[in-house]
Coordinates of N, CA and C in Angstrom, one line a residue:
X8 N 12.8 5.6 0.9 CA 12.1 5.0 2.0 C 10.7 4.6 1.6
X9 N 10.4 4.5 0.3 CA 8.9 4.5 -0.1 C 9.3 2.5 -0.6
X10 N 8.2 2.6 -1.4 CA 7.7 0.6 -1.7 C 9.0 0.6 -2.3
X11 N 9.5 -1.0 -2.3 CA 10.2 -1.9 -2.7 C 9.4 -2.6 -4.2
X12 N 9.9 -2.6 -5.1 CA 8.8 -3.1 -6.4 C 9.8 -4.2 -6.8
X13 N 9.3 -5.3 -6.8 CA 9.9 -6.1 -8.3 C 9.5 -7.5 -8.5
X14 N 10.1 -8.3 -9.6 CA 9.0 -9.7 -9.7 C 10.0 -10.6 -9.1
X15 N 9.2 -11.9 -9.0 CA 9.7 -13.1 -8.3 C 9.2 -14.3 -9.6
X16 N 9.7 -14.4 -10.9 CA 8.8 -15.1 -11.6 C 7.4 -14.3 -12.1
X17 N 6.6 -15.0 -12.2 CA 4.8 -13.8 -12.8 C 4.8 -13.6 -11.5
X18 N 5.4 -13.0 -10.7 CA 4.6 -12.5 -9.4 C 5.1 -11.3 -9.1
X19 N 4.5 -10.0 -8.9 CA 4.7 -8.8 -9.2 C 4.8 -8.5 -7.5
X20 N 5.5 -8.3 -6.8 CA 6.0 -7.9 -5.2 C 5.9 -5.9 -5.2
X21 N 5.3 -6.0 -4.5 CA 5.1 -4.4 -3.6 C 5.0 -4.5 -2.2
X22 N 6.3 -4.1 -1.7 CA 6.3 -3.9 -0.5 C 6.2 -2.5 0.2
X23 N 5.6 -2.5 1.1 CA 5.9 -1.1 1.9 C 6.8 -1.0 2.9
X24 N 8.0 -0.5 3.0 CA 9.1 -0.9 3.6 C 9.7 0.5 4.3
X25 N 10.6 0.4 5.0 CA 11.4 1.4 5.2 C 10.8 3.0 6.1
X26 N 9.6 2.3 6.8 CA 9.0 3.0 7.4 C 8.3 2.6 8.9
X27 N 8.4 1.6 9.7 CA 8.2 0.9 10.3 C 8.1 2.0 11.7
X28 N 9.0 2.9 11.9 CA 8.8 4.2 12.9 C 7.5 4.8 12.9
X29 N 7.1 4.6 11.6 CA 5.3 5.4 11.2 C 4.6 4.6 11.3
X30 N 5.0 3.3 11.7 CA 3.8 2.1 11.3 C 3.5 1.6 10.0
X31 N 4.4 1.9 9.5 CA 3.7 2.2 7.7 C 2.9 2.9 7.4
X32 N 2.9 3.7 7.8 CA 1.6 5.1 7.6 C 2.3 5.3 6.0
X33 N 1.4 6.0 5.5 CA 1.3 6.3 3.9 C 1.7 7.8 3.7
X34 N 2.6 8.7 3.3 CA 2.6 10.0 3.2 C 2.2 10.0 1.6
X35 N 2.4 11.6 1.1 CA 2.2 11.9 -0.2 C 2.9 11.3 -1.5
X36 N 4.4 11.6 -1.0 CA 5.8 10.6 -1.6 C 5.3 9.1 -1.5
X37 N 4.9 8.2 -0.7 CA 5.0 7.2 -1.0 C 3.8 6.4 -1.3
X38 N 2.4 7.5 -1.4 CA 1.5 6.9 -2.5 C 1.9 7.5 -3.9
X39 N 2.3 8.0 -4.5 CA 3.0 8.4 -5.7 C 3.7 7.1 -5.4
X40 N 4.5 6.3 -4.6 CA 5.5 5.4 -5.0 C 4.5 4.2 -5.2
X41 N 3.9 3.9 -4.5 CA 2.6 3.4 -4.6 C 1.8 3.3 -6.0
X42 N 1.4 4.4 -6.7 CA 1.2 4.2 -7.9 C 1.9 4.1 -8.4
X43 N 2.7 4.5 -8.7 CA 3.9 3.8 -9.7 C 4.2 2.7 -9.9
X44 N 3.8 1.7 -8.9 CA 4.4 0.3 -9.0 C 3.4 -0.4 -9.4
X45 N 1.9 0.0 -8.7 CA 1.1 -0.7 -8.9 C 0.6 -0.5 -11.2
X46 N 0.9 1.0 -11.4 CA 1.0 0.7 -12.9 C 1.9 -0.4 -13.1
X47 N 3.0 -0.3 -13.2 CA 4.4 -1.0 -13.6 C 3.6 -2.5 -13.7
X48 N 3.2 -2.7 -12.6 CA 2.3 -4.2 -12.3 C 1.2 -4.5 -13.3
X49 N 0.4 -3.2 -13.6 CA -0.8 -3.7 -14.5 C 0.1 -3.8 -15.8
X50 N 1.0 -3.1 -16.1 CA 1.7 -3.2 -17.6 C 2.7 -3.9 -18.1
X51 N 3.5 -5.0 -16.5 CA 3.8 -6.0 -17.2 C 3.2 -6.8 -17.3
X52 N 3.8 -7.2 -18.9 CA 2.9 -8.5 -19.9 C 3.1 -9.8 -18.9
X53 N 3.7 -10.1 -18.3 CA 4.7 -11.1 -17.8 C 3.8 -11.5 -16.5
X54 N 3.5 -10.8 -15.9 CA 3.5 -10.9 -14.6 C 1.8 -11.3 -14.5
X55 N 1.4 -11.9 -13.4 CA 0.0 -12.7 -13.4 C -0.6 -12.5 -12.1
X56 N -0.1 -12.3 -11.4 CA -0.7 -12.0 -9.9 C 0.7 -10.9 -8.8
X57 N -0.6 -10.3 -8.4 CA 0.4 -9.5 -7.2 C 0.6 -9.4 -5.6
X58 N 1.6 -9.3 -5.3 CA 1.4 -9.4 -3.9 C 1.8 -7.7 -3.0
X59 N 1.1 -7.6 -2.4 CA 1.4 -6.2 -1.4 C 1.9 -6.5 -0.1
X60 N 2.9 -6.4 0.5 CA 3.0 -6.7 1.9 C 3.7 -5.6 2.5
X61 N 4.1 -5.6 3.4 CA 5.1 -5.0 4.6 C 5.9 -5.4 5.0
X62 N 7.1 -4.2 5.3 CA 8.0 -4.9 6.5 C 7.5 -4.5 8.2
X63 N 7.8 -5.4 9.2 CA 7.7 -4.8 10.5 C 6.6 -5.6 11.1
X64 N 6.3 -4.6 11.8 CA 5.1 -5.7 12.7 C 3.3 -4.6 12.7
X65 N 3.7 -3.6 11.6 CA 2.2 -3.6 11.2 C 1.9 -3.6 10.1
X66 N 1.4 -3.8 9.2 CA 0.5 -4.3 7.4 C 0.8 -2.6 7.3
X67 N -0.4 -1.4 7.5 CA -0.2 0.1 7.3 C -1.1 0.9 8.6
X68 N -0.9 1.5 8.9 CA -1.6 2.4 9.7 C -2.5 3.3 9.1
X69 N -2.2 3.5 7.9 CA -3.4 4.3 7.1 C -2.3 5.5 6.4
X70 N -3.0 7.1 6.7 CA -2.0 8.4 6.3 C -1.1 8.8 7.2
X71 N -0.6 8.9 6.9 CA 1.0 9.2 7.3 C 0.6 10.7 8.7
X72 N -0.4 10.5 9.7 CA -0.6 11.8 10.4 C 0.6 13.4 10.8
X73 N 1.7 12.5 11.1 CA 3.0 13.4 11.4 C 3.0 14.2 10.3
X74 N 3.2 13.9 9.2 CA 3.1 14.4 7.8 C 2.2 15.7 8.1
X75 N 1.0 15.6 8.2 CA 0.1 16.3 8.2 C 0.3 17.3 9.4
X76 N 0.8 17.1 10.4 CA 1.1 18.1 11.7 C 2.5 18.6 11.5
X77 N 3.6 18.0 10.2 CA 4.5 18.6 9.7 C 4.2 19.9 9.3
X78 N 5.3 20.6 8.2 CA 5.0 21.7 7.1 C 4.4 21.2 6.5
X79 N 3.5 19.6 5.9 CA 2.3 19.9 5.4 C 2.6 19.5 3.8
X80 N 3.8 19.8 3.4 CA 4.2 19.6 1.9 C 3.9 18.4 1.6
X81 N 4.0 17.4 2.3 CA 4.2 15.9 2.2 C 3.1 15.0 2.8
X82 N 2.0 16.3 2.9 CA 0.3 15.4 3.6 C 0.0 15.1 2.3
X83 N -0.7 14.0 2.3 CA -1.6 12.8 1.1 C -2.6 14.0 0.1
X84 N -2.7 13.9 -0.9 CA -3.6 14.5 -1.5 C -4.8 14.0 -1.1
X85 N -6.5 14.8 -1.1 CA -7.4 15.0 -0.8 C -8.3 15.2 -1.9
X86 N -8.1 14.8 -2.7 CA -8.7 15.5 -4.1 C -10.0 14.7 -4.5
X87 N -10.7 14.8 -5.0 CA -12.4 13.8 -5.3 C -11.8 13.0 -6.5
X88 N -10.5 13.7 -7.3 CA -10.5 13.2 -8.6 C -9.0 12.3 -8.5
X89 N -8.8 11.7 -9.4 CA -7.6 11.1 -9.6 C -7.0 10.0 -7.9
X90 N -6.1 9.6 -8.5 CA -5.5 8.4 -7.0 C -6.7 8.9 -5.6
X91 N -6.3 8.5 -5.1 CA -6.6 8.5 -4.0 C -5.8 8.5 -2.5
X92 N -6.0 9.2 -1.4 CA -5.1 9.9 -0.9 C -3.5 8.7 -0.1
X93 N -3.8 7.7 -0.4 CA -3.1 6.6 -0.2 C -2.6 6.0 -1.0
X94 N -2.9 6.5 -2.8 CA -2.4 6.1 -3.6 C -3.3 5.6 -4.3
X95 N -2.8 3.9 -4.5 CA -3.8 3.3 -5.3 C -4.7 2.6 -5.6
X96 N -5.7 3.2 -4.1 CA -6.5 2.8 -3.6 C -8.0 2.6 -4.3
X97 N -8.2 3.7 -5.1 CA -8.7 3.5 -6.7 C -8.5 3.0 -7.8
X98 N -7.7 2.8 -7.6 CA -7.3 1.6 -9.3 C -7.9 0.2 -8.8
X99 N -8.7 0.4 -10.3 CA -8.6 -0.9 -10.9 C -7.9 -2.3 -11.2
X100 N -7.4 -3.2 -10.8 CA -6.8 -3.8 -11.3 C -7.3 -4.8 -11.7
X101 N -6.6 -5.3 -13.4 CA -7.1 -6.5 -13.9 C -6.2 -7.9 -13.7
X102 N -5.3 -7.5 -12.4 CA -4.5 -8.8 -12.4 C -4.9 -9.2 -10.5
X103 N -5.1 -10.4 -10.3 CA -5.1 -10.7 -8.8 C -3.9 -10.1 -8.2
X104 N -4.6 -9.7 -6.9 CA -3.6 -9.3 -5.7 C -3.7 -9.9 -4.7
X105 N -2.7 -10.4 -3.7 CA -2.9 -11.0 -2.7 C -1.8 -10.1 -1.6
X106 N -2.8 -9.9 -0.2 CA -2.2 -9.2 0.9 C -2.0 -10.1 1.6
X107 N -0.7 -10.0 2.1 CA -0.5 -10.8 3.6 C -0.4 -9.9 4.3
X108 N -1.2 -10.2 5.5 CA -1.6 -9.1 6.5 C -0.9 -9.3 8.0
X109 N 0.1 -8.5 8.5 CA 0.8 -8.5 9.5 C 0.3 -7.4 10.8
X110 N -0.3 -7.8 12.2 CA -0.1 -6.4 13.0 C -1.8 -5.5 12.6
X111 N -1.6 -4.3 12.4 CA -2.8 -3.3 12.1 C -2.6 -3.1 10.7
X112 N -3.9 -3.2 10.4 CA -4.3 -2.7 8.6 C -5.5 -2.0 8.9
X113 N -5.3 -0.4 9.7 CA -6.6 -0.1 9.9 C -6.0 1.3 9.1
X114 N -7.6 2.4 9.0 CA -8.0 3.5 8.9 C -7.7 2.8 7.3
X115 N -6.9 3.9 6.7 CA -6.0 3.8 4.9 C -5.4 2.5 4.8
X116 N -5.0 1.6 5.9 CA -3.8 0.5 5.8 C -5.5 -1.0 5.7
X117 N -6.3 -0.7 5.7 CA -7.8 -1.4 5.5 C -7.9 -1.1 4.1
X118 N -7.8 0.1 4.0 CA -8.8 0.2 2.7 C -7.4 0.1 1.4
X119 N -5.7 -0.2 1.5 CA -5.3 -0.9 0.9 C -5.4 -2.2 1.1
X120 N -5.5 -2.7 1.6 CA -5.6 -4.6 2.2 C -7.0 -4.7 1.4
X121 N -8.2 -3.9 1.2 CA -9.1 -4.5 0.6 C -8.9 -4.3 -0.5
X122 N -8.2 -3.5 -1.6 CA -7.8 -4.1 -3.0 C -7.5 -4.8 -3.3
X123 N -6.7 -6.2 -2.4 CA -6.7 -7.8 -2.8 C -7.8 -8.5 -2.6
X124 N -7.7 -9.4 -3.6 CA -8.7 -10.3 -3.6 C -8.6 -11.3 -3.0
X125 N -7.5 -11.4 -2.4 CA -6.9 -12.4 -1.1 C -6.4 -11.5 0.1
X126 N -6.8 -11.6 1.1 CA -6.2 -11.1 2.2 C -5.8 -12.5 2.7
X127 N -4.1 -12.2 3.8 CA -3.9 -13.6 4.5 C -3.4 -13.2 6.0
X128 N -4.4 -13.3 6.5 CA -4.6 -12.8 7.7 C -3.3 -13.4 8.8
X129 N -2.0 -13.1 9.4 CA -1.4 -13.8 10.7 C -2.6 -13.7 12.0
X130 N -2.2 -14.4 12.9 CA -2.9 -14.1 14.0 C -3.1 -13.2 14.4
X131 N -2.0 -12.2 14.4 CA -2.1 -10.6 15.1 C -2.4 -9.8 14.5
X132 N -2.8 -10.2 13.0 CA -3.9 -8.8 12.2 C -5.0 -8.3 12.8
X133 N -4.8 -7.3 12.6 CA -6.4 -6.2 13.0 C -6.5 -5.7 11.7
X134 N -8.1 -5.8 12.1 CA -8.4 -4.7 10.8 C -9.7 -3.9 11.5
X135 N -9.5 -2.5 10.9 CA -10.6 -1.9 11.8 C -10.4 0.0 10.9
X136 N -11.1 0.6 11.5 CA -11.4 2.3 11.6 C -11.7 2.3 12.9
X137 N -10.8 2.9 13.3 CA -11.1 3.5 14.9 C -11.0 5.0 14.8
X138 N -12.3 5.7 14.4 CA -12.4 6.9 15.0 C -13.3 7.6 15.7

């Protein structure tokens, strides 16, 4: 239920999919899936630009809250060091990313949308922190 990874030509596809009941909220599992793609992306030779999107009708909602009011096994890591609790929200990347932005890209689902260097906003994007 975590990202969809794969190329289209040099274009490196990460989707966040298969979650659309959460909004796309981010749990622990699926920033681990999250990093993983986004390496996979910086280390193929091949590939030249990235794209992040979603399925559904919101971009991400941020952390996965339910998670967190679950048993807790599966809330976002918190750590000062390493990824970041949404994944890969710290990395560096040396290849362009471009977000198409669908619905809400707030709280964590903002601060993935600003790792591209293109955002492409539909009409019904929000972007915000509401707390």
């Amino acid at each position: 239920s975590g990202p969809l990874e794969g190329t289209e030509g040099r274009v490196w596809i990460i989707e966040i999919r298969n979650r659309e009941d959460r909004r796309n909220a981010i749990d622990r599992e699926v920033a681990k899936e999250l990093v993983a793609a986004f390496t996979k992306f910086e280390q193929d030779s091949l590939s030249r630009v990235g794209v992040l999107c979603s399925t559904g009708p919101t971009f991400c909602a941020g952390a996965d809250l339910k998670a967190l009011k679950e048993d807790g096994s599966n809330s976002n890591d918190l750590t000062l060091d390493g990824n970041a609790p949404l994944g890969p929200s710290r990395m560096f990347l040396t290849k362009h990313l471009i977000a198409p932005v669908q619905g809400h890209a707030v709280a964590g689902g903002l601060e993935l949308s600003l790792m591209a260097d293109l955002r492409v906003a539909e009409e019904d994007a929000v972007f915000g922190v509401f707390c």
